[in-house]
Amino acid sequence: MRARNVVASAYIVVTAVLLLVCPENTVGQAPRSRGPLAIVVHGGAGTISRASMAAELEEQYRSKLTEALQAGYAILEKGGSSLNAVETAVAILEDSPLFNAGRGAVLTSEGQAELDASIMDGNTLKAGAVTVLRHVKNPIRLARLVMERSPHVMLAEEGAEQFAAANGIEMVDSSYFLTERRINELQRAKEREEKKKQRAAPDSGGGTVGCVALDCNGNLAAATSTGGKTNKYPGRIGDSPIIGAGNYADNHTCAISGTGDGEYFIRGVAAYDISALMLYGGMTLQEAADTVVMSKLKKLGGTGGVIGLDGKGNIAMPFNTEGMYRGFIDKDGRLEIQFYRD
Amino acid sequence: MRARNVVASAYIVVTAVLLLVCPENTVGQAPRSRGPLAIVVHGGAGTISRASMAAELEEQYRSKLTEALQAGYAILEKGGSSLNAVETAVAILEDSPLFNAGRGAVLTSEGQAELDASIMDGNTLKAGAVTVLRHVKNPIRLARLVMERSPHVMLAEEGAEQFAAANGIEMVDSSYFLTERRINELQRAKEREEKKKQRAAPDSGGGTVGCVALDCNGNLAAATSTGGKTNKYPGRIGDSPIIGAGNYADNHTCAISGTGDGEYFIRGVAAYDISALMLYGGMTLQEAADTVVMSKLKKLGGTGGVIGLDGKGNIAMPFNTEGMYRGFIDKDGRLEIQFYRD
């Protein structure tokens, strides 16, 4: 009787260890996931119509979103963490000039890129966020470091870049972010402002990027990165680096990454609101995400969308704009990229 | 029949106008509030014990909290808005060196004050927030301006101070914030760090200030202001300027201002969580505030407290620390100041 208990205990310990390491360390064996795997990315919501989109550009977006999804999914398949998957996927999108994050960030009224990002671990509710960065190549990697190597959740501007430099994060000259497309966008925004003879509200930048993922241990994670809005005031902080507004993850409910009018996402505490509607209101992920994006945000006056993932691998991607760059690899391994409403 | 309708319509219009202006414009008449009025302030949570508190210091705290409450309440009594009341009360606490906000702010690891504040209007869900300020005398006044005169919700550091200067906000030399008490606190924190031969987690600053109020129109508002944590990293953003974390207001539920371990308030989306537990979970303010402060935050590892007010004038002030500087004037006009648990 006693021996049987010892065997049973040993079995439990071994199982627990396997549960923690997942298939990552089973060298030479085919990875075996115990829970469903899934990953979802977005590349921003806004005016994206089939009519106006050139086939070549469509192909560029499709290809880059696919690359990010596959890189993240490869990590999940090897038993890696959802945190690693979302960081990797978002860093790939940051390196592309197609999106309003990292390299392709929009510019402030002073003609400079100021970058925001955040990451959250749904298992521990730990989070890292960075804002008003001007020299960090991959803000999402710095957000991860703030989470893991600082006693803080959120660092801004000069202090954040000091911490980045001290921790070996890749820094770039601010000219790295000055792409022709964004310089032209700012120029057009300023011309519209001049015509109206008053300071206009900054353009919605569009093109914020984000990723949510579910790993084989059932852990959810969310990551979001952005350049904010074209012609924004220097020092403006949007929803992307605000835990609960543009980014949130909790294993008990969902992982969420948002894109759109940041000010409304902040006022509506949009990402956490989806989680709260699931936790306290008994809604499914789809119901909760629809309620926040299609009803509550819209009522406030905010446009945008979110990607969401729950612990069973269910996916929701509502948006109240014309389109949203988005894609997923779902729990059945099916990859899909979508741009438009239909 | 038709004439009667016109009279009725005129009556409705007049009533509507009176409802909007409240008794503020009824010159020479005693103010008459139609709804209950209430105001609550806090001056931080932490190690506050009866045994260690000198009678003279206790009197200083009591006197300043009373002054802030009475100034805010006077505005409410005249039919002024809860937004004006919370801004006024918090500005008074910011001007006192007793609290960790404005003048008495704690210092970063580099020996500088970096101030955070936010304000939210429960009627419109509009909000303003400012962070990492080094030269703004009253951060709460700048937060109000960001809400009302910028297209953004949140501004940081240099950009925020440019906006402040352009809008006639009172600026001070950074030496204004260098009080002897905070210089000594930083010195002691660095000595403890030196002994441990490693970078310690920043001290809880304590002494964050906040105010929530309910005006005669049934509008709730919340305001919070802080210097953050002693020996914090430069650029660290805590929960006080994060809408949903350290500050939140919605007429449908409550107004909340928090104080404590900011990182945990951010990760728990603490202020909005109280609102969500009321809205979706059917809890009272007291139940929701207790759940978040005494259970959810504690489980995460966070210490602190909140002040909360609902639309009926009910007050909750839970804290999981030894004490919290707090006080209120309730719907019956009763003023009370409390420091300790008993």
XYZ file of C-alpha atoms in Angstrom:
684
model
C 0.000 0.000 0.000
C 2.791 2.344 1.028
C 4.983 1.389 -1.931
C 2.116 2.041 -4.284
C 1.743 5.521 -2.791
C 5.426 6.233 -3.350
C 5.127 5.128 -6.976
C 2.031 7.268 -7.372
C 3.823 10.259 -5.842
C 6.822 9.802 -8.110
C 4.484 9.636 -11.076
C 2.840 12.878 -10.019
C 6.219 14.612 -9.624
C 7.420 13.429 -13.051
C 4.152 14.500 -14.634
C 4.390 17.888 -12.948
C 7.913 18.386 -14.288
C 6.822 17.343 -17.779
C 3.890 19.728 -17.503
C 6.287 22.547 -16.739
C 8.842 21.846 -19.413
C 6.407 20.693 -22.077
C 7.944 18.918 -25.073
C 10.794 21.442 -25.367
C 13.365 19.143 -23.765
C 12.303 15.870 -25.382
C 15.168 15.950 -27.850
C 14.672 13.904 -30.994
C 11.028 13.210 -30.278
C 8.095 14.679 -32.109
C 6.655 17.444 -29.981
C 3.503 16.389 -28.192
C 1.283 19.127 -26.859
C -1.165 18.295 -24.120
C -3.292 21.389 -24.535
C -4.361 23.216 -27.676
C -1.898 25.692 -29.220
C -2.990 28.896 -30.905
C -1.588 32.228 -31.968
C -3.265 35.366 -33.342
C -1.662 38.561 -34.690
C -2.940 41.935 -35.811
C -1.318 44.705 -37.810
C -3.752 47.499 -37.048
C -7.355 48.458 -37.768
C -8.584 51.287 -39.969
C -9.535 52.202 -43.516
C -8.577 49.000 -45.269
C -10.763 48.286 -48.281
C -10.464 45.667 -50.985
C -11.043 48.381 -53.599
C -8.107 50.556 -52.551
C -5.576 47.841 -51.747
C -3.052 47.025 -54.488
C -2.491 43.302 -54.995
C 1.244 43.656 -54.465
C 0.823 45.487 -51.155
C -1.756 42.935 -50.036
C 0.801 40.233 -50.702
C 3.427 42.067 -48.623
C 1.086 42.296 -45.631
C -0.007 38.680 -46.054
C 3.568 37.481 -46.219
C 4.787 39.430 -43.159
C 1.800 38.463 -40.984
C 2.325 34.827 -42.004
C 6.021 35.026 -41.135
C 5.192 36.408 -37.656
C 2.522 33.748 -37.046
C 4.765 30.891 -38.152
C 7.729 32.102 -36.084
C 5.544 32.328 -32.989
C 3.835 29.013 -33.673
C 7.173 27.231 -34.132
C 8.051 28.258 -30.577
C 4.726 26.950 -29.277
C 5.138 23.657 -31.148
C 8.524 23.065 -29.549
C 6.891 23.531 -26.154
C 8.095 27.105 -25.776
C 6.163 29.668 -23.774
C 3.423 31.901 -25.084
C 5.505 34.827 -23.776
C 8.366 33.887 -26.114
C 5.925 33.379 -28.976
C 4.231 36.787 -28.689
C 7.527 38.624 -28.173
C 9.033 36.965 -31.256
C 5.992 37.576 -33.468
C 5.702 41.235 -32.472
C 9.445 41.855 -32.944
C 9.137 40.583 -36.544
C 6.297 43.040 -37.201
C 8.291 45.849 -35.508
C 11.150 45.243 -37.940
C 8.872 45.691 -40.970
C 8.171 49.199 -42.293
C 4.633 48.058 -43.211
C 3.285 48.545 -39.691
C 3.021 51.448 -37.262
C 5.453 49.966 -34.750
C 9.241 49.833 -34.535
C 10.784 50.687 -37.918
C 7.524 51.899 -39.528
C 6.301 54.015 -36.593
C 4.333 57.187 -37.357
C 5.788 60.557 -36.342
C 4.842 63.117 -33.709
C 4.059 66.751 -34.501
C 7.797 67.358 -34.071
C 8.689 64.767 -36.704
C 10.077 62.131 -34.385
C 9.024 58.550 -33.664
C 7.985 57.845 -30.058
C 7.349 54.170 -29.471
C 5.153 52.346 -26.948
C 4.869 48.630 -26.143
C 3.727 46.222 -23.461
C 3.673 42.517 -22.698
C 1.732 40.480 -20.130
C 1.995 36.949 -18.789
C -1.451 35.445 -18.182
C -0.057 32.858 -15.794
C 1.507 35.213 -13.238
C -0.196 38.493 -14.213
C 3.306 39.936 -14.491
C 3.637 42.711 -17.032
C 6.157 45.065 -18.599
C 5.521 48.292 -20.478
C 7.602 51.022 -22.087
C 6.590 54.358 -23.530
C 7.942 57.398 -25.417
C 11.027 55.527 -26.679
C 13.093 57.195 -29.402
C 16.093 54.887 -29.839
C 15.002 51.335 -29.031
C 14.841 49.117 -32.113
C 12.384 46.612 -30.622
C 10.238 48.141 -27.890
C 8.566 44.775 -27.187
C 11.920 43.267 -26.139
C 12.470 46.147 -23.716
C 8.956 45.665 -22.295
C 9.848 42.016 -21.613
C 13.071 43.082 -19.845
C 11.230 45.633 -17.697
C 8.917 42.798 -16.635
C 11.728 40.392 -15.846
C 14.671 42.498 -14.703
C 13.237 45.597 -13.053
C 11.101 46.003 -9.930
C 8.684 48.071 -12.037
C 5.942 47.463 -14.602
C 6.292 50.625 -16.679
C 9.191 52.874 -17.677
C 9.109 56.023 -19.838
C 11.331 58.029 -22.119
C 14.867 58.789 -20.857
C 14.683 56.463 -17.868
C 13.436 53.612 -20.041
C 16.276 54.133 -22.520
C 18.872 54.258 -19.728
C 17.537 50.920 -18.521
C 17.609 49.603 -22.109
C 21.217 50.629 -22.658
C 22.269 49.138 -19.315
C 20.647 45.825 -20.271
C 22.156 45.368 -23.699
C 19.040 46.198 -25.704
C 19.734 47.161 -29.326
C 19.619 50.942 -29.723
C 19.374 52.786 -33.026
C 19.724 56.366 -34.169
C 16.334 58.073 -34.238
C 16.733 58.431 -38.039
C 16.145 54.637 -38.288
C 12.425 55.385 -37.787
C 12.208 58.184 -40.394
C 10.650 56.298 -43.310
C 9.507 58.250 -46.362
C 5.923 57.034 -45.964
C 5.614 58.399 -42.421
C 7.335 61.701 -43.262
C 4.771 62.179 -46.052
C 1.873 61.236 -43.779
C 2.954 63.818 -41.234
C 3.338 66.429 -43.981
C -0.222 65.771 -45.204
C -1.575 65.908 -41.641
C 0.083 69.278 -41.101
C -1.304 70.593 -44.395
C -4.829 69.607 -43.347
C -4.207 71.348 -40.027
C -3.008 74.490 -41.823
C -6.151 74.542 -43.983
C -8.369 74.341 -40.927
C -6.246 77.061 -39.263
C -6.352 75.139 -36.037
C -4.645 72.309 -34.326
C -6.354 69.194 -35.608
C -6.829 66.031 -33.640
C -3.966 63.689 -34.499
C -4.654 61.144 -37.205
C -5.322 57.626 -36.196
C -2.001 56.028 -37.032
C -3.376 52.615 -37.840
C -0.985 49.757 -38.097
C -0.375 49.086 -34.406
C 0.752 45.466 -34.052
C -0.090 42.823 -31.499
C -0.051 39.136 -30.769
C -1.779 36.776 -28.348
C -0.805 33.148 -27.879
C -1.679 29.994 -25.944
C 1.088 27.506 -25.149
C 1.038 23.799 -24.346
C 0.928 24.551 -20.618
C -2.285 26.493 -21.028
C -0.547 29.817 -20.462
C -1.837 32.866 -22.302
C 0.277 35.918 -23.174
C -0.345 39.220 -24.952
C 2.009 41.718 -26.596
C 1.286 45.057 -28.288
C 3.575 47.625 -29.946
C 2.896 50.942 -31.666
C 4.136 54.300 -32.841
C 0.838 55.866 -31.784
C -0.893 58.521 -33.901
C 0.472 60.642 -36.738
C 1.005 64.253 -35.595
C 0.453 63.329 -31.944
C 1.757 65.664 -29.243
C 5.276 64.796 -28.089
C 5.047 62.675 -24.944
C 1.589 61.314 -25.765
C 0.946 57.879 -24.268
C -1.715 55.746 -25.944
C -3.380 52.531 -24.879
C -0.780 50.077 -26.180
C 1.576 50.351 -23.172
C -1.277 50.573 -20.668
C -2.029 47.248 -18.998
C -5.813 46.777 -19.129
C -6.338 49.301 -21.960
C -4.538 48.024 -25.093
C -3.048 44.828 -23.695
C -4.034 42.245 -21.100
C -3.673 38.541 -20.312
C -5.058 36.296 -17.581
C -5.120 32.491 -17.861
C -8.548 32.474 -16.195
C -10.136 34.468 -19.009
C -8.267 35.631 -22.109
C -5.353 37.390 -23.764
C -6.180 40.615 -25.617
C -4.279 43.029 -27.865
C -6.020 46.148 -29.160
C -5.602 48.645 -31.980
C -7.445 51.866 -32.700
C -8.221 55.189 -31.027
C -5.982 54.769 -27.999
C -7.648 57.491 -25.950
C -10.972 55.624 -26.056
C -9.355 52.291 -25.224
C -7.828 53.956 -22.135
C -11.077 55.590 -21.012
C -12.961 52.330 -21.568
C -10.230 50.162 -19.957
C -11.049 48.066 -23.015
C -8.751 45.034 -22.779
C -9.488 44.359 -19.117
C -13.182 45.040 -19.679
C -13.324 42.019 -22.001
C -11.728 39.884 -19.300
C -14.122 41.261 -16.655
C -17.190 40.550 -18.814
C -16.023 36.928 -19.071
C -15.095 36.575 -15.398
C -17.988 38.397 -13.734
C -20.576 38.516 -16.539
C -20.278 34.897 -17.641
C -19.773 35.843 -21.301
C -17.761 33.866 -23.827
C -14.678 35.521 -25.317
C -16.573 36.305 -28.523
C -19.527 37.846 -26.663
C -17.278 39.906 -24.389
C -15.022 41.146 -27.211
C -18.050 42.030 -29.357
C -19.686 43.879 -26.462
C -16.615 46.032 -25.851
C -15.591 46.706 -29.476
C -18.935 46.820 -31.283
C -20.996 48.425 -28.520
C -19.176 50.046 -25.585
C -16.203 51.551 -27.474
C -18.430 52.621 -30.361
C -20.815 54.354 -27.951
C -17.886 56.280 -26.444
C -16.868 57.289 -29.976
C -13.830 55.058 -30.381
C -12.913 53.093 -33.484
C -10.656 50.067 -33.603
C -10.522 46.382 -32.919
C -8.959 43.666 -30.806
C -7.626 40.159 -31.146
C -8.453 37.764 -28.327
C -7.734 34.199 -27.332
C -9.074 32.148 -24.442
C -7.577 29.168 -22.612
C -9.356 26.665 -24.846
C -7.914 28.212 -27.999
C -11.070 30.049 -29.039
C -10.319 33.138 -31.114
C -12.204 36.454 -31.456
C -11.176 39.327 -33.746
C -13.927 41.996 -33.729
C -13.334 45.467 -35.209
C -15.667 48.411 -35.825
C -13.545 49.865 -38.658
C -13.565 49.041 -42.361
C -10.833 46.484 -41.949
C -8.170 45.059 -39.669
C -4.937 43.300 -40.669
C -5.167 40.029 -38.789
C -4.347 36.357 -38.895
C -4.148 33.233 -36.801
C -2.999 29.657 -36.559
C -5.803 27.987 -34.640
C -5.947 24.912 -32.408
C -6.393 22.687 -35.492
C -3.223 24.126 -37.035
C -5.167 26.069 -39.690
C -3.469 29.317 -40.810
C -5.610 32.169 -42.065
C -4.899 35.831 -42.925
C -7.744 38.353 -43.246
C -7.891 42.067 -44.044
C -11.478 43.033 -44.786
C -14.892 42.713 -43.211
C -16.240 40.121 -45.676
C -54.489 70.907 -24.330
C -51.864 72.273 -26.667
C -51.132 75.295 -24.450
C -50.767 73.002 -21.486
C -48.212 70.980 -23.437
C -46.229 74.103 -24.197
C -46.246 75.089 -20.536
C -45.207 71.571 -19.588
C -42.418 71.640 -22.173
C -41.192 75.005 -20.925
C -41.215 73.648 -17.391
C -39.153 70.658 -18.485
C -36.638 72.896 -20.249
C -36.287 75.188 -17.224
C -35.920 72.218 -14.930
C -33.315 70.719 -17.227
C -31.316 73.952 -17.190
C -31.557 74.161 -13.404
C -30.477 70.546 -13.174
C -27.392 71.389 -15.186
C -26.388 74.510 -13.337
C -27.385 73.300 -9.874
C -27.601 75.997 -7.192
C -24.404 77.703 -8.337
C -26.242 80.532 -10.111
C -28.997 81.124 -7.571
C -27.302 84.220 -6.211
C -28.286 85.221 -2.711
C -30.216 82.047 -2.057
C -29.137 79.266 0.218
C -27.736 76.462 -1.913
C -30.151 73.596 -2.338
C -28.754 70.291 -3.484
C -31.108 67.797 -5.024
C -28.815 64.823 -4.688
C -26.532 63.834 -1.828
C -23.094 65.465 -1.691
C -19.991 63.656 -0.485
C -16.226 63.928 -0.635
C -13.471 61.556 0.470
C -9.690 62.104 0.555
C -6.668 59.946 1.264
C -3.082 60.825 1.982
C -1.504 57.427 1.443
C -1.463 53.974 3.022
C 1.420 52.292 4.817
C 3.053 51.852 8.207
C 0.998 54.275 10.232
C 0.631 53.185 13.848
C -0.796 55.009 16.821
C 2.287 54.042 18.835
C 4.793 55.680 16.493
C 2.844 58.801 15.544
C 3.677 61.958 17.499
C 0.638 63.949 18.601
C 1.895 67.085 16.870
C 2.398 65.321 13.527
C -1.019 63.693 13.851
C -2.500 67.142 14.262
C -0.714 68.402 11.130
C -2.120 65.562 9.029
C -5.588 66.001 10.533
C -5.557 69.715 9.859
C -4.388 69.429 6.218
C -6.813 66.626 5.319
C -9.631 68.656 6.896
C -8.631 71.743 4.899
C -8.699 69.738 1.649
C -12.077 68.172 2.470
C -13.647 71.489 3.407
C -12.328 73.271 0.318
C -13.720 70.551 -1.930
C -16.997 70.374 -0.067
C -17.486 74.153 -0.272
C -17.402 73.806 -4.058
C -19.971 70.992 -3.958
C -22.237 72.994 -1.637
C -22.270 75.928 -4.046
C -23.382 73.560 -6.796
C -19.908 73.233 -8.289
C -18.788 70.101 -10.070
C -17.174 67.087 -8.492
C -14.304 67.615 -10.983
C -13.594 71.051 -9.493
C -13.891 69.642 -5.989
C -11.400 66.789 -6.460
C -8.924 68.991 -8.339
C -9.029 71.627 -5.590
C -8.693 69.137 -2.741
C -5.779 67.299 -4.364
C -3.967 70.547 -5.218
C -4.094 71.523 -1.515
C -2.511 68.192 -0.552
C 0.084 68.581 -3.345
C 1.148 71.926 -1.832
C 1.806 70.351 1.570
C 5.200 68.705 2.261
C 3.393 66.127 4.449
C 2.340 63.979 1.494
C 4.144 62.144 -1.295
C 2.740 64.349 -4.063
C 3.682 67.768 -5.396
C 5.952 69.573 -2.914
C 6.568 66.527 -0.694
C 7.221 63.996 -3.472
C 9.735 61.219 -2.851
C 12.909 61.077 -4.954
C 14.120 58.700 -7.665
C 17.420 56.827 -7.467
C 18.944 59.897 -9.143
C 17.671 62.221 -6.427
C 14.989 63.947 -8.441
C 11.213 64.172 -8.007
C 9.156 62.724 -10.871
C 5.467 63.373 -10.426
C 2.385 61.515 -11.688
C -1.308 62.453 -11.553
C -4.649 61.733 -13.170
C -8.252 62.882 -13.063
C -11.444 61.324 -14.408
C -14.984 62.576 -14.969
C -17.535 59.880 -14.144
C -20.202 61.584 -16.239
C -18.396 61.574 -19.595
C -15.640 59.030 -18.867
C -13.206 61.731 -19.996
C -9.829 61.555 -18.347
C -6.472 63.296 -18.185
C -3.170 61.943 -16.940
C 0.416 63.163 -16.680
C 3.575 61.331 -15.737
C 7.304 61.839 -15.057
C 6.917 65.590 -14.452
C 9.875 67.435 -12.917
C 8.819 71.085 -12.944
C 5.030 71.235 -12.598
C 3.938 72.578 -9.206
C 0.482 70.971 -9.287
C 0.374 67.872 -11.488
C -3.375 67.444 -10.902
C -4.071 70.808 -12.583
C -2.062 69.719 -15.616
C -3.965 66.417 -15.755
C -7.215 68.416 -15.869
C -5.843 70.555 -18.734
C -4.740 67.492 -20.705
C -8.319 66.213 -20.378
C -9.899 69.476 -21.457
C -7.464 71.106 -23.876
C -5.611 68.303 -25.630
C -6.848 65.560 -27.931
C -5.046 63.049 -25.686
C -5.606 61.364 -22.339
C -2.008 60.953 -21.204
C 1.199 62.964 -21.652
C 4.680 62.196 -20.304
C 7.855 63.953 -19.296
C 9.203 66.597 -21.718
C 6.124 66.649 -23.943
C 3.847 67.039 -20.935
C 5.933 69.951 -19.622
C 5.945 71.648 -23.038
C 2.153 71.419 -23.023
C 2.093 72.737 -19.441
C 4.256 75.746 -20.257
C 2.189 76.526 -23.361
C -0.990 76.484 -21.271
C 0.108 78.763 -18.455
C 0.555 76.061 -15.819
C 2.751 77.123 -12.885
C 6.262 75.699 -13.288
C 8.879 75.502 -10.549
C 12.565 74.745 -10.364
C 13.130 71.072 -9.615
C 14.737 72.112 -6.302
C 11.224 73.037 -5.077
C 10.636 69.293 -4.556
C 13.908 68.618 -2.675
C 12.649 68.524 0.919
C 15.037 67.419 3.682
C 12.736 64.563 4.677
C 12.772 63.009 1.183
C 16.546 63.517 0.740
C 17.076 61.626 4.006
C 14.661 58.867 2.992
C 16.537 58.349 -0.256
C 19.857 58.302 1.603
C 18.572 55.597 3.969
C 17.208 53.561 1.052
C 20.577 53.707 -0.689
C 22.370 52.661 2.523
C 20.110 49.609 2.834
C 20.859 48.824 -0.796
C 24.606 49.124 -0.173
C 24.388 46.726 2.781
C 22.616 44.134 0.682
C 25.192 44.674 -2.108
C 22.419 44.600 -4.652
C 19.820 46.851 -6.147
C 16.884 46.708 -3.757
C 13.275 47.046 -4.747
C 12.273 50.682 -4.342
C 10.620 51.587 -1.062
C 6.927 52.059 -1.014
C 6.710 55.826 -0.960
C 3.473 56.036 0.951
C 1.660 59.315 1.082
C 0.102 59.326 -2.394
C -2.930 61.607 -2.273
C -6.356 61.271 -3.814
C -9.911 62.503 -3.711
C -13.305 61.287 -4.909
C -16.434 63.406 -4.875
C -20.145 63.371 -5.720
C -21.814 66.607 -6.769
C -25.434 67.778 -6.729
C -25.927 66.576 -10.306
C -25.015 63.055 -9.340
C -21.658 63.270 -11.103
C -18.723 61.376 -9.658
C -15.071 62.345 -10.162
C -11.719 60.959 -9.034
C -8.250 62.511 -8.767
C -4.925 61.003 -7.699
C -1.425 62.476 -7.419
C 1.907 61.014 -6.328
C 5.664 61.139 -6.340
C 5.804 57.357 -6.646
C 8.319 55.264 -4.715
C 11.523 56.313 -2.969
C 14.600 55.230 -4.977
C 12.466 54.287 -7.998
C 14.129 54.029 -11.398
C 14.033 57.288 -13.370
C 11.077 57.184 -15.749
C 9.075 54.729 -13.627
C 5.322 55.098 -14.077
C 3.130 53.839 -11.248
C -0.603 53.282 -11.028
C -1.654 56.827 -10.098
C -1.649 58.197 -13.672
C -3.062 54.994 -15.153
C -6.805 55.183 -15.743
C -8.286 51.968 -14.352
C -5.297 51.173 -12.125
C -4.947 53.945 -9.510
C -7.837 56.176 -10.567
C -11.266 55.663 -12.105
C -14.751 57.197 -12.151
C -18.034 56.173 -13.764
C -21.401 57.585 -12.667
C -22.938 54.128 -13.150
C -20.732 52.584 -10.475
C -18.179 54.503 -8.442
C -15.209 56.846 -8.190
C -11.973 55.301 -6.909
C -8.533 56.621 -5.934
C -5.838 54.175 -4.868
C -2.584 54.237 -2.924
C 0.013 51.535 -2.384
C 2.281 49.258 -4.414
C 1.616 50.783 -7.818
C 2.949 47.833 -9.794
C 0.323 45.532 -8.258
C -2.472 48.045 -8.807
C -1.473 48.148 -12.503
C -1.301 44.364 -12.891
C -4.645 43.981 -11.094
C -6.287 46.903 -12.957
C -7.476 47.600 -9.419
C -9.629 50.746 -9.696
C -11.583 49.539 -12.716
C -11.883 46.064 -11.207
C -13.930 47.548 -8.348
C -16.237 49.193 -10.888
C -16.510 45.947 -12.896
C -17.389 43.899 -9.801
C -20.243 46.335 -9.137
C -21.417 46.525 -12.757
C -21.128 42.878 -13.790
C -20.908 41.113 -10.416
C -23.756 42.933 -8.696
C -21.627 43.834 -5.679
C -22.029 46.923 -3.522
C -19.157 49.435 -3.466
C -18.029 48.130 -0.073
C -18.081 44.485 -1.211
C -16.257 45.268 -4.464
C -13.604 47.463 -2.822
C -13.036 44.867 -0.084
C -12.734 42.081 -2.663
C -10.070 43.934 -4.637
C -8.042 45.391 -1.744
C -8.375 42.712 0.944
C -8.375 39.672 -1.325
C -7.284 40.082 -4.969
C -4.465 42.624 -4.449
C -3.259 40.826 -1.322
C -3.143 37.516 -3.185
C -1.006 39.129 -5.909
C 1.313 40.435 -3.163
C 0.319 44.094 -3.246
C -0.242 46.320 -0.224
C -2.283 49.500 -0.169
C -5.789 50.822 -0.049
C -8.431 52.790 -1.890
C -11.099 55.376 -1.242
C -14.368 54.884 -3.084
C -17.701 56.632 -3.466
C -20.856 55.546 -5.283
C -23.653 57.615 -6.805
C -25.750 57.409 -3.625
C -22.964 58.830 -1.494
C -21.911 55.516 0.049
C -18.254 55.509 1.081
C -15.709 52.665 1.261
C -12.100 53.025 2.438
C -10.505 49.550 2.717
C -6.723 49.118 3.139
C -4.572 46.059 3.808
C -1.747 48.042 5.441
C -1.343 49.126 9.066
C -2.973 52.455 8.395
C -4.190 54.901 5.768
C -4.532 58.679 6.071
C -8.139 59.269 5.123
C -11.182 61.376 5.734
C -14.586 62.276 4.420
C -17.553 64.588 4.610
C -20.477 62.239 4.068
C -24.001 62.781 2.705
C -25.175 63.858 6.165
C -22.458 66.524 6.316
C -20.471 64.608 8.941
C -16.689 65.195 8.765
C -14.339 62.479 9.971
C -10.567 61.966 9.768
C -9.025 58.536 10.397
C -5.450 57.208 10.372
C -5.425 53.756 11.954
C -7.194 50.451 11.613
C -9.187 50.716 14.864
